Short mmCIF file of C-alpha atoms in Angstrom, two decimals:
data_model
loop_
_atom_site.label_atom_id
_atom_site.label_comp_id
_atom_site.label_asym_id
_atom_site.label_seq_id
_atom_site.Cartn_x
_atom_site.Cartn_y
_atom_site.Cartn_z
CA UNK A 255 37.39 -5.01 18.49
CA UNK A 256 39.81 -7.30 20.26
CA UNK A 257 39.68 -10.82 21.60
CA UNK A 258 38.97 -14.23 20.14
CA UNK A 259 36.53 -15.65 22.68
CA UNK A 260 33.41 -14.25 24.36
CA UNK A 261 35.22 -14.18 27.70
CA UNK A 262 37.87 -11.74 26.51
CA UNK A 263 36.08 -10.00 23.64
CA UNK A 264 36.13 -6.22 23.85
CA UNK A 265 34.73 -3.41 21.70
CA UNK A 266 36.23 0.09 21.93
CA UNK A 267 34.14 3.01 20.73
CA UNK A 268 36.13 5.43 18.58
CA UNK A 269 37.89 7.89 20.88
CA UNK A 270 40.53 10.60 20.89
CA UNK A 271 43.08 8.58 22.84
CA UNK A 272 43.50 4.81 22.87
CA UNK A 273 45.68 3.57 25.73
CA UNK A 274 47.61 0.33 25.23
CA UNK A 275 45.87 -2.62 26.79
CA UNK A 276 47.70 -4.01 29.80
CA UNK A 277 45.41 -7.03 29.80
CA UNK A 278 45.94 -7.86 26.12
CA UNK A 279 49.44 -6.70 25.15
CA UNK A 280 49.90 -6.54 21.40
CA UNK A 281 46.18 -6.99 20.65
CA UNK A 282 45.02 -5.66 17.28
CA UNK A 283 42.50 -2.82 17.41
CA UNK A 284 40.04 -2.20 14.57
CA UNK A 285 37.82 0.90 14.48
CA UNK A 286 34.44 0.50 12.76
CA UNK A 287 31.75 3.15 12.32
CA UNK A 288 28.73 1.62 10.59
CA UNK A 289 27.71 5.05 9.31
CA UNK A 290 30.90 5.56 7.27
CA UNK A 291 32.01 3.50 4.23
CA UNK A 292 35.05 1.44 5.18
CA UNK A 293 37.67 -0.77 3.58
CA UNK A 294 36.71 -4.42 3.96
CA UNK A 295 40.32 -5.65 3.80
CA UNK A 296 41.81 -3.05 6.17
CA UNK A 297 44.35 -4.45 8.65
CA UNK A 298 45.73 -1.12 9.90
CA UNK A 299 44.88 2.59 9.99
CA UNK A 300 47.09 3.31 6.96
CA UNK A 301 44.85 2.74 3.90
CA UNK A 302 41.94 5.01 2.98
CA UNK A 303 38.82 3.47 4.44
CA UNK A 304 40.41 2.08 7.58
CA UNK A 305 39.75 5.02 9.90
CA UNK A 306 36.15 6.33 9.62
CA UNK A 307 36.41 10.09 10.17
CA UNK A 308 39.75 10.27 8.39
CA UNK A 309 38.20 8.41 5.45
CA UNK A 310 35.65 11.17 4.91
CA UNK A 311 38.29 13.85 5.39
CA UNK A 312 40.68 12.22 2.92
CA UNK A 313 38.12 11.60 0.17
CA UNK A 314 35.99 14.74 0.47
CA UNK A 315 38.69 17.22 1.38
CA UNK A 316 38.61 19.54 4.39
CA UNK A 317 36.11 22.14 3.14
CA UNK A 318 33.57 19.66 1.78
CA UNK A 319 33.97 17.46 4.86
CA UNK A 320 33.08 20.40 7.11
CA UNK A 321 30.04 21.28 4.95
CA UNK A 322 28.86 17.68 4.98
CA UNK A 323 29.23 17.32 8.74
CA UNK A 324 27.36 20.60 9.27
CA UNK A 325 24.40 19.58 7.10
CA UNK A 326 24.34 16.10 8.60
CA UNK A 327 24.31 17.50 12.15
CA UNK A 328 21.46 19.87 11.20
CA UNK A 329 19.47 17.01 9.70
CA UNK A 330 19.92 14.80 12.74
CA UNK A 331 18.91 17.60 15.10
CA UNK A 332 15.80 18.34 13.03
CA UNK A 333 14.70 14.70 13.01
CA UNK A 334 15.32 14.21 16.73
CA UNK A 335 14.39 17.55 18.29
CA UNK A 336 12.14 19.46 15.89
CA UNK A 337 10.13 16.76 14.17
CA UNK A 338 8.23 15.57 17.28
CA UNK A 339 6.73 19.08 17.61
CA UNK A 340 5.92 19.22 13.89
CA UNK A 341 4.23 15.83 14.12
CA UNK A 342 1.96 16.93 16.96
CA UNK A 343 1.05 20.19 15.22
CA UNK A 344 0.29 18.53 11.89
CA UNK A 345 -1.77 15.77 13.50
CA UNK A 346 -3.99 18.37 15.16
CA UNK A 347 -4.26 20.12 11.80
CA UNK A 348 -5.37 16.90 10.09
CA UNK A 349 -7.84 16.16 12.89
CA UNK A 350 -9.37 19.63 12.63
CA UNK A 351 -8.72 20.27 16.33
CA UNK A 352 -8.40 24.04 16.05
CA UNK A 353 -8.03 24.71 19.76
CA UNK A 354 -5.11 22.35 20.29
CA UNK A 355 -3.58 23.36 16.97
CA UNK A 356 -3.44 27.00 18.05
CA UNK A 357 -2.09 26.06 21.47
CA UNK A 358 0.75 23.96 20.03
CA UNK A 359 1.54 26.61 17.40
CA UNK A 360 1.94 29.22 20.12
CA UNK A 361 3.66 27.08 22.75
CA UNK A 362 6.13 25.17 20.56
CA UNK A 363 6.58 27.41 17.51
CA UNK A 364 6.24 30.85 19.05
CA UNK A 365 3.26 31.91 16.95
CA UNK A 366 2.03 35.25 18.31
CA UNK A 367 -1.32 35.36 16.52
CA UNK A 368 -4.38 33.09 16.31
CA UNK A 369 -4.81 31.17 13.02
CA UNK A 370 -8.59 31.33 13.03
CA UNK A 371 -9.34 30.36 9.41
CA UNK A 372 -8.80 27.11 7.55
CA UNK A 373 -6.30 28.49 5.04
CA UNK A 374 -4.32 30.18 7.85
CA UNK A 375 -3.99 26.89 9.72
CA UNK A 376 -2.94 25.19 6.48
CA UNK A 377 -0.24 27.80 5.97
CA UNK A 378 1.08 27.51 9.53
CA UNK A 379 1.09 23.69 9.46
CA UNK A 380 2.91 23.48 6.14
CA UNK A 381 5.45 26.14 7.08
CA UNK A 382 6.44 24.08 10.12
CA UNK A 383 6.52 20.91 8.02
CA UNK A 384 8.57 22.57 5.30
CA UNK A 385 11.14 23.98 7.72
CA UNK A 386 11.79 20.55 9.22
CA UNK A 387 11.95 18.65 5.92
CA UNK A 388 14.28 21.26 4.39
CA UNK A 389 16.66 20.83 7.32
CA UNK A 390 16.57 17.05 6.97
CA UNK A 391 17.09 17.15 3.19
CA UNK A 392 19.89 19.68 3.42
CA UNK A 393 20.74 22.42 0.97
CA UNK A 394 23.40 20.73 -1.15
CA UNK A 395 22.11 19.32 -4.44
CA UNK A 396 18.46 20.12 -3.71
CA UNK A 397 16.06 21.60 -6.26
CA UNK A 398 12.94 21.96 -4.11
CA UNK A 399 13.06 25.76 -3.97
CA UNK A 400 13.13 26.06 -7.75
CA UNK A 401 10.32 23.53 -8.27
CA UNK A 402 8.07 25.11 -5.64
CA UNK A 403 8.82 28.63 -6.87
CA UNK A 404 7.94 27.88 -10.48
CA UNK A 405 4.82 25.99 -9.46
CA UNK A 406 3.65 28.84 -7.21
CA UNK A 407 3.95 31.35 -10.04
CA UNK A 408 2.12 29.13 -12.50
CA UNK A 409 -0.56 28.17 -9.98
CA UNK A 410 -1.20 31.79 -8.97
CA UNK A 411 -1.45 32.90 -12.60
CA UNK A 412 -3.82 30.03 -13.38
CA UNK A 413 -6.01 30.81 -10.36
CA UNK A 414 -6.27 34.48 -11.29
CA UNK A 415 -7.08 33.97 -14.96
CA UNK A 416 -9.01 30.74 -15.29
CA UNK A 417 -12.01 29.71 -13.22
CA UNK A 418 -11.71 26.10 -14.43
CA UNK A 419 -8.39 25.78 -12.65
CA UNK A 420 -9.91 26.59 -9.27
CA UNK A 421 -12.90 24.36 -9.98
CA UNK A 422 -10.60 21.43 -10.77
CA UNK A 423 -8.88 21.82 -7.40
CA UNK A 424 -12.23 22.14 -5.64
CA UNK A 425 -13.52 18.96 -7.29
CA UNK A 426 -10.43 17.15 -6.07
CA UNK A 427 -10.66 18.55 -2.56
CA UNK A 428 -11.71 15.33 -0.84
CA UNK A 429 -9.23 13.17 -2.77
CA UNK A 430 -6.52 15.76 -2.10
CA UNK A 431 -7.29 15.59 1.61
CA UNK A 432 -6.69 11.83 1.54
CA UNK A 433 -3.38 12.31 -0.30
CA UNK A 434 -2.45 15.04 2.17
CA UNK A 435 -2.88 12.63 5.07
CA UNK A 436 -0.95 9.93 3.19
CA UNK A 437 1.86 12.38 2.45
CA UNK A 438 2.26 13.32 6.08
CA UNK A 439 2.06 9.69 7.21
CA UNK A 440 4.78 8.70 4.77
CA UNK A 441 7.03 11.63 5.66
CA UNK A 442 6.62 10.70 9.31
CA UNK A 443 7.66 7.11 8.54
CA UNK A 444 10.77 8.40 6.79
CA UNK A 445 11.73 10.61 9.72
CA UNK A 446 11.09 7.89 12.30
CA UNK A 447 13.56 5.69 10.39
CA UNK A 448 15.93 8.56 9.57
CA UNK A 449 18.98 6.91 11.09
CA UNK A 450 18.69 4.01 8.66
CA UNK A 451 19.02 6.17 5.52
CA UNK A 452 20.49 9.50 6.66
CA UNK A 453 23.95 8.66 5.28
CA UNK A 454 22.42 9.03 1.83
CA UNK A 455 23.23 12.70 2.30
CA UNK A 456 26.89 11.86 1.68
CA UNK A 457 26.11 11.08 -1.96
CA UNK A 458 25.30 14.75 -2.60
CA UNK A 459 28.84 15.77 -1.70
CA UNK A 460 30.50 13.18 -3.94
CA UNK A 461 31.86 14.02 -7.39
CA UNK A 462 33.11 11.55 -10.04
CA UNK A 463 36.55 11.13 -8.45
CA UNK A 464 35.16 10.71 -4.95
CA UNK A 465 32.59 8.24 -6.28
CA UNK A 466 35.39 5.98 -7.55
CA UNK A 467 37.01 6.07 -4.11
CA UNK A 468 33.77 5.28 -2.27
CA UNK A 469 32.94 2.45 -4.69
CA UNK A 470 35.92 0.58 -3.25
CA UNK A 471 34.51 0.84 0.29
CA UNK A 472 31.63 -0.86 2.08
CA UNK A 473 28.98 0.76 4.26
CA UNK A 474 28.52 -1.60 7.21
CA UNK A 475 24.79 -1.18 7.60
CA UNK A 476 22.01 -3.52 6.64
CA UNK A 477 18.50 -2.16 6.98
CA UNK A 478 17.77 -3.00 3.36
CA UNK A 479 14.24 -4.32 3.95
CA UNK A 480 13.25 -1.32 6.06
CA UNK A 481 14.71 1.27 3.72
CA UNK A 482 13.46 -0.42 0.56
CA UNK A 483 9.95 -0.36 1.99
CA UNK A 484 10.26 3.38 2.61
CA UNK A 485 11.67 3.90 -0.87
CA UNK A 486 8.97 1.93 -2.69
CA UNK A 487 5.99 3.33 -0.79
CA UNK A 488 7.41 6.84 -1.05
CA UNK A 489 8.05 6.49 -4.79
CA UNK A 490 4.50 5.32 -5.50
CA UNK A 491 2.93 8.04 -3.36
CA UNK A 492 5.05 10.80 -4.90
CA UNK A 493 3.85 9.79 -8.37
CA UNK A 494 0.24 10.04 -7.18
CA UNK A 495 0.89 13.62 -6.10
CA UNK A 496 2.26 14.98 -9.39
CA UNK A 497 -1.10 16.09 -10.78
CA UNK A 498 -1.10 19.67 -9.37
CA UNK A 499 2.11 20.36 -11.31
CA UNK A 500 0.69 19.29 -14.68
CA UNK A 501 -2.64 20.99 -13.90
CA UNK A 502 -0.88 24.33 -13.40
CA UNK A 503 1.22 23.88 -16.53
CA UNK A 504 -1.80 22.92 -18.66
CA UNK A 505 -3.84 25.89 -17.48
CA UNK A 506 -1.08 28.45 -17.97
CA UNK A 507 -0.19 27.14 -21.43
CA UNK A 508 -3.59 26.13 -22.78
CA UNK A 509 -6.26 27.59 -20.51
CA UNK A 510 -7.52 24.33 -18.95
CA UNK A 511 -6.03 21.90 -16.40
CA UNK A 512 -7.31 19.02 -18.56
CA UNK A 513 -5.69 20.17 -21.82
CA UNK A 514 -2.41 18.35 -22.42
CA UNK A 515 -1.97 19.87 -25.88
CA UNK A 516 -0.19 18.31 -28.83
CA UNK A 517 3.38 18.12 -27.52
CA UNK A 518 3.89 14.94 -25.49
CA UNK A 519 6.98 13.19 -24.08
CA UNK A 520 8.54 10.86 -26.63
CA UNK A 521 8.43 8.00 -24.13
CA UNK A 522 4.62 8.10 -23.91
CA UNK A 523 2.89 6.03 -26.63
CA UNK A 524 0.15 7.75 -28.64
CA UNK A 525 -2.54 5.53 -27.16
CA UNK A 526 -1.47 6.46 -23.62
CA UNK A 527 -1.54 10.23 -23.99
CA UNK A 528 -4.06 11.63 -21.49
CA UNK A 529 -7.03 13.80 -22.39
CA UNK A 530 -7.77 14.90 -18.82
CA UNK A 531 -6.37 14.93 -15.30
CA UNK A 532 -8.42 11.83 -14.55
CA UNK A 533 -6.68 10.00 -17.41
CA UNK A 534 -3.33 11.31 -16.18
CA UNK A 535 -4.01 9.77 -12.75
CA UNK A 536 -4.19 6.32 -14.37
CA UNK A 537 -0.90 6.52 -16.26
CA UNK A 538 2.09 4.35 -15.29
CA UNK A 539 4.47 6.22 -13.00
CA UNK A 540 7.18 6.61 -15.63
CA UNK A 541 4.78 8.46 -17.95
CA UNK A 542 3.58 10.76 -15.17
CA UNK A 543 7.15 11.71 -14.38
CA UNK A 544 7.85 12.28 -18.09
CA UNK A 545 5.06 14.88 -18.34
CA UNK A 546 6.38 16.74 -15.31
CA UNK A 547 10.02 16.68 -16.35
CA UNK A 548 9.37 18.10 -19.82
CA UNK A 549 8.54 21.42 -18.09
CA UNK A 550 11.62 23.66 -17.66
CA UNK A 551 12.58 23.87 -13.99
CA UNK A 552 11.05 20.54 -13.04
CA UNK A 553 13.62 18.28 -14.68
CA UNK A 554 14.92 17.19 -11.28
CA UNK A 555 12.00 14.78 -10.83
CA UNK A 556 13.59 12.59 -13.50
CA UNK A 557 16.46 11.99 -11.08
CA UNK A 558 14.49 11.96 -7.83
CA UNK A 559 11.96 9.49 -9.26
CA UNK A 560 14.10 7.44 -11.64
CA UNK A 561 12.07 4.46 -12.79
CA UNK A 562 15.07 2.44 -13.96
CA UNK A 563 16.72 2.63 -10.55
CA UNK A 564 13.37 1.93 -8.92
CA UNK A 565 13.17 -1.33 -10.89
CA UNK A 566 16.60 -2.36 -9.62
CA UNK A 567 15.69 -1.64 -6.00
CA UNK A 568 12.16 -3.03 -6.17
CA UNK A 569 12.88 -6.22 -8.14
CA UNK A 570 11.78 -9.40 -6.38
CA UNK A 571 15.35 -10.73 -6.37
CA UNK A 572 16.95 -7.49 -5.16
CA UNK A 573 19.11 -7.96 -2.07
CA UNK A 574 22.03 -6.41 -0.23
CA UNK A 575 25.27 -8.31 -0.75
CA UNK A 576 26.99 -7.72 2.58
CA UNK A 577 30.50 -8.51 1.37
CA UNK A 578 30.49 -6.27 -1.70
CA UNK A 579 28.22 -3.67 -0.15
CA UNK A 580 26.05 -3.52 -3.29
CA UNK A 581 22.33 -3.83 -3.92
CA UNK A 582 21.93 -6.30 -6.78
CA UNK A 583 19.22 -8.30 -8.52
CA UNK A 584 18.98 -10.99 -11.20
CA UNK A 585 18.10 -8.31 -13.76
CA UNK A 586 20.88 -5.98 -12.63
CA UNK A 587 23.79 -8.01 -11.22
CA UNK A 588 26.08 -4.95 -11.01
CA UNK A 589 23.42 -2.94 -9.17
CA UNK A 590 24.46 -0.01 -7.04
CA UNK A 591 26.38 0.54 -3.84
CA UNK A 592 24.43 0.60 -0.59
CA UNK A 593 25.43 4.25 -0.24
CA UNK A 594 23.88 5.00 -3.65
CA UNK A 595 20.75 3.15 -2.54
CA UNK A 596 20.50 5.41 0.51
CA UNK A 597 20.99 8.45 -1.74
CA UNK A 598 18.06 7.27 -3.87
CA UNK A 599 15.97 7.04 -0.70
CA UNK A 600 16.90 10.60 0.24
CA UNK A 601 15.81 11.61 -3.26
CA UNK A 602 12.36 10.13 -2.71
CA UNK A 603 12.13 11.94 0.64
CA UNK A 604 12.97 15.20 -1.11
CA UNK A 605 10.33 14.52 -3.76
CA UNK A 606 7.69 13.90 -1.08
CA UNK A 607 8.76 17.02 0.85
CA UNK A 608 8.58 19.15 -2.30
CA UNK A 609 5.18 17.79 -3.29
CA UNK A 610 3.86 18.41 0.22
CA UNK A 611 4.48 22.13 -0.35
CA UNK A 612 2.82 21.86 -3.75
CA UNK A 613 -0.18 20.35 -1.99
CA UNK A 614 -0.17 23.27 0.40
CA UNK A 615 -1.22 25.49 -2.52
CA UNK A 616 -3.91 23.05 -3.59
CA UNK A 617 -5.31 22.80 -0.07
CA UNK A 618 -5.46 26.59 0.24
CA UNK A 619 -7.17 26.77 -3.16
CA UNK A 620 -9.86 24.33 -2.04
CA UNK A 621 -10.35 26.04 1.33
CA UNK A 622 -13.97 26.77 2.30
CA UNK A 623 -12.78 30.24 3.34
CA UNK A 624 -12.90 31.41 -0.25
CA UNK A 625 -15.85 31.68 -2.59
CA UNK A 626 -15.80 30.97 -6.30
CA UNK A 627 -14.88 33.79 -8.67
CA UNK A 628 -17.50 35.07 -11.07
CA UNK A 629 -17.66 33.64 -14.57
#
């Protein structure tokens, strides 16, 4: 930016070649990209943090920089180009409009067969949803595949061996349908506001040394209210959707989705230990997450849904300090960088995306296409 008055103020978008200004000889030029952490005190291109693209290149290194830019480009393309088609398809699925669902599936997703049954439409809808959310989340630092894979094996084993497991999912069919709609609505809100939090992806390419370097820089964005709303609503909804995971674990280990056994997380007081799925539904979020994360392979939910960091972000006094670039509160004056805050938001999006695929299994299980197995 150059100029001191409105009449001569000028903003130059970052470009390959910057010609000297004949109108303002000797004018200082400052390049700012609000998507890239920058050095607040920079007065030239020399220090790290003064030149946006070079900042990422210098801190991440060439190979990691290229990987990050590739995943970021894929995510942006998915949110802008692919998601609108996914949204239309999934809305027709939720509405039960089978004719339009089949038409959109064929026209926009190249489906060459007619999904005529309920569980087939569920499968097609969630495959499209999963493809888009995986592209937006990226592949670096994600654990969704492992979580979904382990759940699928446990859920299938439970369905094949224990009638009570299927009955539990059938009883929860209507409530699960409401959560299914809420899940899609929330994922859609995240994608519609993707630009405001997409730089959270950078945090997954940052090691301890790079973290120190980025902590000295400031991300010149301020959609704190918008992103915090996404984060908080997404966090709460994700915790409501954890029950299929514990149901599968309980059935495989103890023969009933309601049997939580004798081994409980240390953080859960004795008087809070659930005796059924219904009791589990009423637990505080931190306890729900504790039951899930004690299962090998699902530990990642402790990081994606970290209650301590949620308290920092959700505290009534939490705010974004624009000069330091940190999210702070009265209870946590050191807080976290705005970039870390965006990374936490990406984590909640990943949790919701993962749980959507978990719900896919529960929706198929409660499909009217299948009868109940014999006792």
